[in-house]
Amino acid sequence: MASPVDNLHPEIRGIKGDGQQAEDKNQHVEKEGGLSGGERDMAPVTGNSIHRSGSRPLLDLSKAAIQGNFEERDPTILLPNQSDDISHLALDIGGSLIKLVYFSRHEDQSVDDKRKRSMRQRLGFSNGNRRSYPVLGGRLHFVKFETCKINECLDFIHSKQLHRGASNNLPRWHSDGPTNENAIIKATGGGAYKFADLFKERLGVSLDKEDEMDCLVAGANFLLKAIRHEAFTHMEGKKEFVQLDHNELFPYLLVNIGSGVSMIKVDGDGKFQRVSGTNVGGGTYWGLGRLLTKCNSFDELLELTQKGDNSTIDMLVGDIYGGMDYSKIGLSASTIASSFGKTISESKELEDYRPEDISLSLLRMISYNIGQISYLNALRFGLKRIFFGGFFIRGHAYTMDTISFAVHFWSKGEAQAMFLRHEGFLGALGAFMSYEKHGLDYLLAHQLVERFPMGAPYTGGRVHGPPLGDLNEKISWMEKFVQKGTEITAPVPMAPPGTTGLGGFEVPLSKGGTLRSDASALNVGVLHLIPNLEVFPLLADPKIYEPNTIDLSDHRELEYWFTVLSDHLPDLVDKAVASEGGTDDAKRRGDAFARAFSAHLRRLMEEPTAYGKLGLANLLELREECLREFQFFDAYRSIKQRENEASLGVLPDLLLELDSMNEEARLLTLIEGVLAANIFDWGSRACVDLYHKGTIIEIYKMSRNKMQRPWRVDDFDAFRERMLGSGDKKPIPHKRALLFVDNSGADVVLGMLPLARELLRRGTEVVLIGNSLPAINDVTAMELPDIVVEAAKHCDILRRAAEAGGLIVDAMVNTADGSKERSSSVPLMVVENGCGSPCIDLRQVSSELAAAAKDADLVILEGMGRALHTNLNAQFKCDALKLAMVKNQRLAEKLFNGKIYDCVCKYEPSH
Amino acid sequence: MDLEVTPAGANSDTRSDARISHLALDIGGTLAKLVYFSGNKKLLNDDRVQSSAEVGGRSSSVLHGRLHFAKFETRKIDECIAFIHSKELGSQHPKELGNGKIVKATGGGAFKFADLFKEKLDVCLDKEDEMDCLVAGANFLLKAVHQEAFTYIGGQKEFVQINQDDLYPFLLVNIGSGVSMIKVDGNGKFERVSGTSLGGGTFWGLGKLLTKCNSFDELLELSQQGNNRVVDMLVGDIYGGGDYNKIGLSSTAIASSFGKTVSANKVLENYRTEDLARSLLRMISNNIGQLAYLTALRFGLRRIFFGGFFIRGQCYTMDTISVAVHYWSKGDAQAMFMRHEGFLGALGAFMSYNKQGPDNFIHLMKQDPKHEPEFDGTAPEEEDSEYASIDCFLDLA
């Protein structure tokens, strides 16, 4: 093991108050020439003991410290919404809302050291050079302002210096610096004309007006192609995300409901025609609504509908037929015969009607009418898919239900109304796309990751007030907002989806007495563009691949996992705070993290689809991201270290024991060992309790002794036959095995490493796949080489393989080109998987892993997160072995009808 | 069907308060429509009009007289009942069912007010299906009544000569409180294919809330004097006065009905009621026109007949609907209106007295030009509750 963090780079500690931050900063600078900001995607895990000082020149670091220190004075760089190297900003200035889409650049931040370079070479992976990607890595941010508060928007742009980036790649840190006269910002929407002078005056930028329709279509096409599960249906209060086949996307009807309504037939990128529209749109709802209810805002008017009853306003079929249905033509008594048909009453005036009822009646009238006209137009052009967007919808459940109902009713189920999660941002995104060379056209779904920062559960993407200055402000905001907002964000029990029968569209689903303005709205996160993510090439059929084993749309499952995560939270906060030295600052950040994550959980309990399609993998990753947001980069660092050390200490004895066995017994013992060692999992409550009862080795031994075949899922015999053959027939060894490892400590050291050794011994190249970023106590790709190096001290097989794989850097340095050294053994390599979650979505893995997979013919997934929660049902093109101990009673019951500590050894030969 | 020529003077007493021999009702959500027949001559087997058009040579009882049309507000159904009471249902009125007199009726109110009619007038409302009646009424009018249908384009009313062999299929759009769109393929052959809740009731209901008008007609009157530009957001308002040529929208096209009333510094009272009424009328007419066209297109129908009480021969309404159909169909489809637009259902109910079906029941006499309803292109149809009556005889076979 390398020296602990406190002894690293002592020169930095003098400059920085916080060693952790300082080192982090340095790494950034090293990679990005000092231009880096603080938002971290694949931010290197720092401060962990495994970094070897030899891998980085100190000179650069000190330089970096100055740069970093300079940046440190502008703490905004620490913020997720704070940008460093801005490329572009685009605007859609509508009548009621201004939508901003801006891009902040963030390179692939993984460390590019010698070790890694040699790994890349070995894998035939030629570069880490971003220029080879058509798009820069970075983030797309989505922000809204009310048009009447355009000054807030201007302040926001100014404070973030968003208007500077367009013409200059270098950030300017002095906001009062000279302005580029030629700066141009792409804009669309009516306000692009109206506010052009204001932008010129305040920010010194010219708005370059883009055609509204062009922008809408470009925005929609991008979202539908690049974002998985962007579209969803909304029927009878139930949201369902739709995965579209990109080859079958076109043609479709895009219905944009702004003040008026445009219906656009879209045949391809840039190929579209406005085929219809209606003047009865969002402006009509808001205009008439304002006249009739005196509401002051669109949202206020929309909110009224939640308590409305339109039967006091509308003439229903039942009113005409004395309560009876007109069943002959399929009209139920509650079908609206005539909108506002009841307000002709002589005895009543406007003041006698409830504004709630009026608003609801108006909303139904307009939504239904739009749905009907849309369907008729879709029918006319033979379009089956209708996407609705525009400011009118706002993720409002009742609006979407009404539109869907109309489309469903008139098409008799043939056509489908779909909505877009980013519906409000179509125009702004399209304007953004109109910049030349943004490269976004080439982005594919697997290169995009959406993350939900701290404010997401509260604001739904809307900005309230000025941007937050630094982490401190952010924490303060969290503290204040949580206090102030408790009653507004209090969880509301989920109501069962309401029923809306034929024509009988009853009162909308109530969300309870208290409701914030956009409670039903979908939350839009920050879109991370990570160009070097790829689809794992060994997936049998990426199109049907679904990472999550358990469907969280089952409400009981959702509730269970929320409870698990909530219960685990205090322990996690303790660990996190301890990992940062238990300082007051760490405690404060820990509290803020707990609040922020609880807020996410509450929001998701209240609206499970608020963040899009939610799987357990997403939920677990959300937690890790939230920790990182509050600068806890590795909460389990010290635990991982301790366990690695303890396990490495007993590894030699274990290897001796194994080497004394015959082939067959050894293979079984190895698999037993992997399963037994998988008991060490800080993510599992049951295991955390176990830790208090014994030492690691005791638990490991006990666990292995308890291994009783047959296991709950037991394909060991098939695996053995593939490995050892039967009778005299000796099978050809695998060429290369990819081992997805799980936890630090015994799990990787006593479980997976011996298995890797066995494969190496049989002539199979081994690639250990670790996380790019920490997640609980999972071992990361950064930590793995040092573990291997340490283990190799006692084992020739591992040493030669590690040398061949370039893991032993010093050896590499000593050898001129290293080629001779390598040839002596099949290599053992380490590759990062591109994610920072205990689970893995194989549609989005690092390009290194994808490269490593090209020659692989065996995949071994280990642990609950990667082999059970996700990928249990994944099919591969090559042989696949899934190994895990089930450390959760409920999961054991649900998946295998089994019980806690059951083992899974699932072997599936190549397809 | 050949129109019967009545002897001169045969209709000399038709305007008198003759007893009602046959009455049919269409009680909608907003209006109750009456069609009734008052005979001036009873023509029995022994006292028959000797004419070439004797009804099929059958031995039948034929009544000669006039068909009258009247309407009442449904909420004032008592006025309607009083009116019927004053007219006294005559002895010729069929009374085949039970004790009371039978009156054919359609519309939702036929169900809703059945008990009331029984109590006040001692009549049983015999309910006829609403769509059946609408279609029967429209078919009769389009086939039998000269100059029933007309187009209205650019302020010009033009009667349409309809070749009866070429009548079907057509789209019948009945604009009552709500709107029904019916594809008609022949007598009794039809299907309700679409509809919308944005209809006459919406115009009146919203209009009443916005303007405090006391009647539908008052609201219509207001709309005549309004300017919708104050209320509606036009394409030009968004694009700085220029047309959005790229998609074929002129600067005067309405981008968003009522889109200008979102303005924060004005409230309802700051708008002229005339302008609000105008905007509302245009919104609803245009929407109906568009939906009707899209529905017609779907079934390949080129003729669209608009009926129902919403229209009332209102020029602006008809013009808006016509423009909408013309605009969306690029001139391929034609909106047509009917002189007896409001009475399709009531007429249909009336015709259901004939047990053999609606055909060959009402036989029109040559229409007297002096009773032709007048359309001068600007003023609404005559304002009194009595609409132009039709000289005819009934074949009571």
Short mmCIF file of C-alpha atoms in Angstrom, two decimals, chain A residues 190 193 211-214 258-263 272-288 290-292 294 296 313 315 318-322 324 326 328-329 331 336-351 353 358 362 365-366 368-369 372-373 375-377 379-380 410 412, chain B residues 27-30 73 75-76 107-109 111-112 129-132 177-179 190 192-202 204-206 208-210 212 214 233 238-239 244 246-247 249 254-259 261-269 271 276 280 282-283 286-287 290-291 293-295 297-298 327-328 330:
data_model
loop_
_atom_site.label_atom_id
_atom_site.label_comp_id
_atom_site.label_asym_id
_atom_site.label_seq_id
_atom_site.Cartn_x
_atom_site.Cartn_y
_atom_site.Cartn_z
CA GLY A 190 -40.86 36.22 -30.33
CA TYR A 193 -36.86 40.38 -31.68
CA ASP A 211 -36.46 30.43 -37.16
CA GLU A 212 -38.81 29.15 -34.52
CA MET A 213 -40.04 26.16 -36.42
CA ASP A 214 -36.52 25.10 -37.41
CA GLY A 258 -47.45 27.86 -27.33
CA SER A 259 -49.74 30.86 -27.40
CA GLY A 260 -51.11 29.30 -30.53
CA VAL A 261 -50.61 25.78 -31.75
CA SER A 262 -48.42 24.60 -34.60
CA MET A 263 -48.64 21.12 -36.01
CA PHE A 272 -40.51 19.19 -41.97
CA GLN A 273 -43.65 21.01 -42.91
CA ARG A 274 -46.15 22.95 -40.87
CA VAL A 275 -49.31 21.16 -41.86
CA SER A 276 -51.79 22.63 -39.49
CA GLY A 277 -52.35 24.55 -36.33
CA THR A 278 -55.01 26.18 -34.28
CA ASN A 279 -55.46 29.56 -32.75
CA VAL A 280 -57.02 27.97 -29.70
CA GLY A 281 -53.90 27.38 -27.66
CA GLY A 282 -52.01 28.27 -24.53
CA GLY A 283 -52.61 31.97 -25.07
CA THR A 284 -56.32 31.30 -25.23
CA TYR A 285 -56.25 29.38 -21.99
CA TRP A 286 -54.21 31.99 -20.23
CA GLY A 287 -55.96 34.96 -21.85
CA LEU A 288 -59.50 33.78 -21.26
CA ARG A 290 -57.08 35.68 -16.84
CA LEU A 291 -60.19 37.57 -17.89
CA LEU A 292 -62.45 35.12 -16.09
CA LYS A 294 -58.19 37.35 -12.39
CA ASN A 296 -51.92 36.65 -12.01
CA ILE A 313 -69.59 25.04 -16.02
CA MET A 315 -73.03 21.12 -20.19
CA GLY A 318 -76.11 13.83 -18.78
CA ASP A 319 -77.41 17.38 -18.33
CA ILE A 320 -79.11 17.23 -21.67
CA TYR A 321 -80.36 13.71 -21.31
CA GLY A 322 -81.47 14.06 -17.72
CA MET A 324 -78.67 9.32 -18.91
CA TYR A 326 -76.38 8.70 -24.96
CA LYS A 328 -76.06 4.80 -28.95
CA ILE A 329 -73.27 7.04 -30.13
CA LEU A 331 -71.30 9.21 -25.23
CA ILE A 336 -68.91 17.29 -22.22
CA ALA A 337 -71.58 18.19 -24.74
CA SER A 338 -70.89 21.86 -24.66
CA SER A 339 -68.00 23.59 -22.97
CA PHE A 340 -69.29 26.48 -20.86
CA GLY A 341 -72.76 25.43 -21.91
CA LYS A 342 -74.06 25.84 -18.36
CA THR A 343 -72.94 29.39 -17.85
CA ILE A 344 -75.82 30.68 -19.91
CA SER A 345 -77.90 30.52 -16.78
CA GLU A 346 -79.79 33.78 -16.29
CA SER A 347 -79.55 33.82 -12.55
CA LYS A 348 -75.78 33.60 -12.32
CA GLU A 349 -72.98 35.91 -13.21
CA LEU A 350 -69.26 35.48 -13.55
CA GLU A 351 -68.73 36.12 -9.87
CA TYR A 353 -68.80 30.68 -10.50
CA ILE A 358 -63.75 27.87 -14.80
CA LEU A 362 -61.19 25.98 -19.97
CA MET A 365 -61.87 22.48 -23.62
CA ILE A 366 -58.55 23.59 -25.06
CA TYR A 368 -59.22 18.21 -25.79
CA ASN A 369 -59.62 20.35 -28.85
CA GLN A 372 -58.65 16.12 -31.52
CA ILE A 373 -57.23 18.38 -34.22
CA TYR A 375 -55.22 13.34 -34.23
CA LEU A 376 -57.11 14.34 -37.37
CA ASN A 377 -53.92 15.73 -38.82
CA LEU A 379 -54.51 10.55 -39.52
CA ARG A 380 -54.41 12.64 -42.62
CA TRP A 410 -60.80 9.60 -31.62
CA LYS A 412 -59.81 4.30 -31.12
CA ILE B 27 -85.37 20.05 -27.07
CA GLY B 28 -81.67 20.71 -26.98
CA GLY B 29 -79.44 21.87 -24.20
CA THR B 30 -79.99 25.51 -25.03
CA GLU B 73 -84.92 28.81 -24.84
CA ARG B 75 -84.30 27.20 -19.73
CA LYS B 76 -87.63 28.89 -20.42
CA GLY B 107 -82.92 15.96 -28.20
CA GLY B 108 -81.85 15.42 -24.64
CA GLY B 109 -84.78 17.40 -23.35
CA PHE B 111 -85.93 12.66 -21.86
CA LYS B 112 -85.36 15.36 -19.34
CA ASP B 129 -83.18 9.38 -31.73
CA GLU B 130 -81.44 12.69 -32.14
CA MET B 131 -79.12 11.70 -34.95
CA ASP B 132 -81.90 9.93 -36.84
CA SER B 177 -74.92 23.65 -27.76
CA GLY B 178 -72.25 21.19 -28.80
CA VAL B 179 -71.40 20.08 -32.28
CA PHE B 190 -75.38 7.70 -41.41
CA ARG B 192 -71.75 10.25 -36.16
CA VAL B 193 -68.07 10.48 -36.94
CA SER B 194 -66.98 13.40 -34.88
CA GLY B 195 -68.03 16.31 -32.77
CA THR B 196 -66.76 18.97 -30.47
CA SER B 197 -67.81 20.52 -27.22
CA LEU B 198 -66.89 23.95 -28.55
CA GLY B 199 -70.24 24.91 -29.95
CA GLY B 200 -73.10 27.32 -29.61
CA GLY B 201 -73.32 26.74 -25.89
CA THR B 202 -69.69 27.70 -25.55
CA TRP B 204 -73.16 31.87 -25.43
CA GLY B 205 -71.83 30.60 -22.11
CA LEU B 206 -68.40 32.15 -22.34
CA LYS B 208 -72.28 35.69 -21.16
CA LEU B 209 -69.48 35.46 -18.62
CA LEU B 210 -67.36 37.88 -20.59
CA LYS B 212 -72.94 39.99 -19.30
CA ASN B 214 -78.66 38.61 -21.67
CA MET B 233 -52.85 37.77 -30.82
CA ILE B 238 -45.59 38.12 -32.84
CA TYR B 239 -43.48 38.74 -35.89
CA TYR B 244 -44.64 34.59 -41.39
CA LYS B 246 -42.50 30.64 -44.68
CA ILE B 247 -45.48 28.76 -43.38
CA LEU B 249 -49.47 32.72 -42.41
CA ILE B 254 -55.00 34.80 -35.57
CA ALA B 255 -52.10 33.14 -33.84
CA SER B 256 -53.81 32.85 -30.52
CA SER B 257 -57.41 33.63 -29.71
CA PHE B 258 -57.57 35.86 -26.64
CA GLY B 259 -53.80 35.80 -26.70
CA THR B 261 -55.67 39.42 -22.90
CA VAL B 262 -52.77 37.95 -20.99
CA SER B 263 -51.57 41.51 -20.60
CA ALA B 264 -50.90 42.18 -16.95
CA ASN B 265 -52.26 45.69 -16.80
CA LYS B 266 -55.77 45.10 -18.09
CA VAL B 267 -58.71 43.30 -16.60
CA LEU B 268 -61.97 42.15 -18.09
CA GLU B 269 -63.65 45.50 -17.62
CA TYR B 271 -62.04 45.39 -22.84
CA LEU B 276 -64.69 40.06 -26.82
CA LEU B 280 -65.18 34.50 -29.30
CA ARG B 282 -64.39 33.85 -34.57
CA MET B 283 -62.60 31.39 -32.36
CA ASN B 286 -63.07 28.87 -37.10
CA ASN B 287 -62.53 25.87 -34.91
CA GLN B 290 -61.41 23.40 -39.24
CA LEU B 291 -62.64 20.31 -37.48
CA TYR B 293 -62.95 20.12 -42.89
CA LEU B 294 -60.52 17.65 -41.31
CA THR B 295 -63.36 15.25 -40.70
CA LEU B 297 -61.21 15.07 -45.59
CA ARG B 298 -60.89 11.92 -43.59
CA TYR B 327 -58.39 27.84 -46.10
CA TRP B 328 -57.70 24.40 -44.74
CA LYS B 330 -57.21 24.98 -50.12
#
